[in-house]
């Protein structure tokens, strides 16, 4: 049975409200609740055009706002500080996972896709947990956030590569070179626009008094550059990220975020719900042995990345280990990558994301206790305090 499009849209918005409220009460990631909601209502919503379109706009705005945080100079500063840990993360979470899939006779493209799904830690889940558990001031937090930023930069590139390969249907060298050239051209275009057309964008924004016009303009920029990426056979995610970077160069991004973030927050949950509607469990859990192996390995890979990467970053052993236990949750970026998959690969990725997010939240919750069990409780330094009025 298919619901009328408008009725379906209304029920989705009411569901988003309830699940968002529930996630706050039970302190569980709303991303996972939205996916489960989509799975439950798949038969009713799978062909809902409004849900599909709003989900595309929502994910474009997510990466547009993300791109606003990265001017070219800031990208260089982050790369210098975290590049070694970032490469270790790519090697363990993406490279080794892909190798495991190939050993178990999975085809090359699906192996790459599963590795990409397993790669990125959820920025939204991790950042929210850091805040909820009052760990923003901890020693490992700066390291965790820097690593998440590195992954945020790599994720759009992975999506673009996967979409480019899936559209061409091959891994041949000519297609690979052509794909890289298109990505470089899109990035170069963003740099040129940021230095020319948008060089004084902040001054132009000052002259716009009507907030509605600002919203239309900013969302139009995000959708246009995202759409240009799609036209080139790349991902709208990469185009939107670069569009954000264009405006980041102009400075004063707070006004841009103030205008766009409410629209993003309204539409982004529809992406996760729509993803849930595309998962079909008709044939049960696909490749259960591979799922178990990938799940165990990728959790271990993140812990190792956090521990050894934290040591390279200059953290003490116990702090680095606690950081490693805190970066295991997968979420929004894994869902974006999994949405490229088809058939059993999409079901596999969906189940993996839900399980990895749940386990990641538990590991974050108990990270301090587990660290104390392994390394012992931290020593507290005693200080000689004199009581007022006392004498030696």
Tab-separated table of N, CA, C and O in Angstrom, residues 3 94 155 217 269 272 294 305 350 391:
chain	number	residue	atom	x	y	z
A	3	UNK	N	1.013	5.341	0.583
A	3	UNK	CA	0.330	6.494	1.150
A	3	UNK	C	0.398	7.671	0.178
A	3	UNK	O	1.347	7.779	-0.595
A	94	UNK	N	40.153	1.239	6.241
A	94	UNK	CA	39.731	1.061	4.855
A	94	UNK	C	40.547	-0.029	4.157
A	94	UNK	O	39.985	-0.982	3.612
A	155	UNK	N	36.127	11.679	3.460
A	155	UNK	CA	34.838	11.053	3.143
A	155	UNK	C	34.227	11.538	1.829
A	155	UNK	O	33.800	10.706	1.004
A	217	UNK	N	19.687	32.261	-1.530
A	217	UNK	CA	20.985	32.388	-2.190
A	217	UNK	C	21.947	31.285	-1.756
A	217	UNK	O	22.572	30.616	-2.593
A	269	UNK	N	17.431	14.498	8.662
A	269	UNK	CA	16.874	13.213	9.113
A	269	UNK	C	16.165	12.436	8.015
A	269	UNK	O	16.134	11.200	8.054
A	272	UNK	N	18.412	9.776	6.342
A	272	UNK	CA	18.589	8.511	7.049
A	272	UNK	C	17.322	7.662	6.983
A	272	UNK	O	17.394	6.432	6.878
A	294	UNK	N	34.305	-8.385	9.808
A	294	UNK	CA	34.495	-6.955	9.532
A	294	UNK	C	34.153	-6.122	10.763
A	294	UNK	O	34.855	-5.162	11.098
A	305	UNK	N	44.027	2.705	15.964
A	305	UNK	CA	44.273	4.046	15.404
A	305	UNK	C	44.338	5.085	16.517
A	305	UNK	O	45.239	5.942	16.540
A	350	UNK	N	23.982	-1.618	5.824
A	350	UNK	CA	23.007	-1.090	6.772
A	350	UNK	C	23.083	-1.789	8.124
A	350	UNK	O	23.067	-1.139	9.177
A	391	UNK	N	49.806	26.244	62.914
A	391	UNK	CA	51.221	26.633	62.985
A	391	UNK	C	52.066	25.370	62.936
A	391	UNK	O	51.677	24.317	63.421
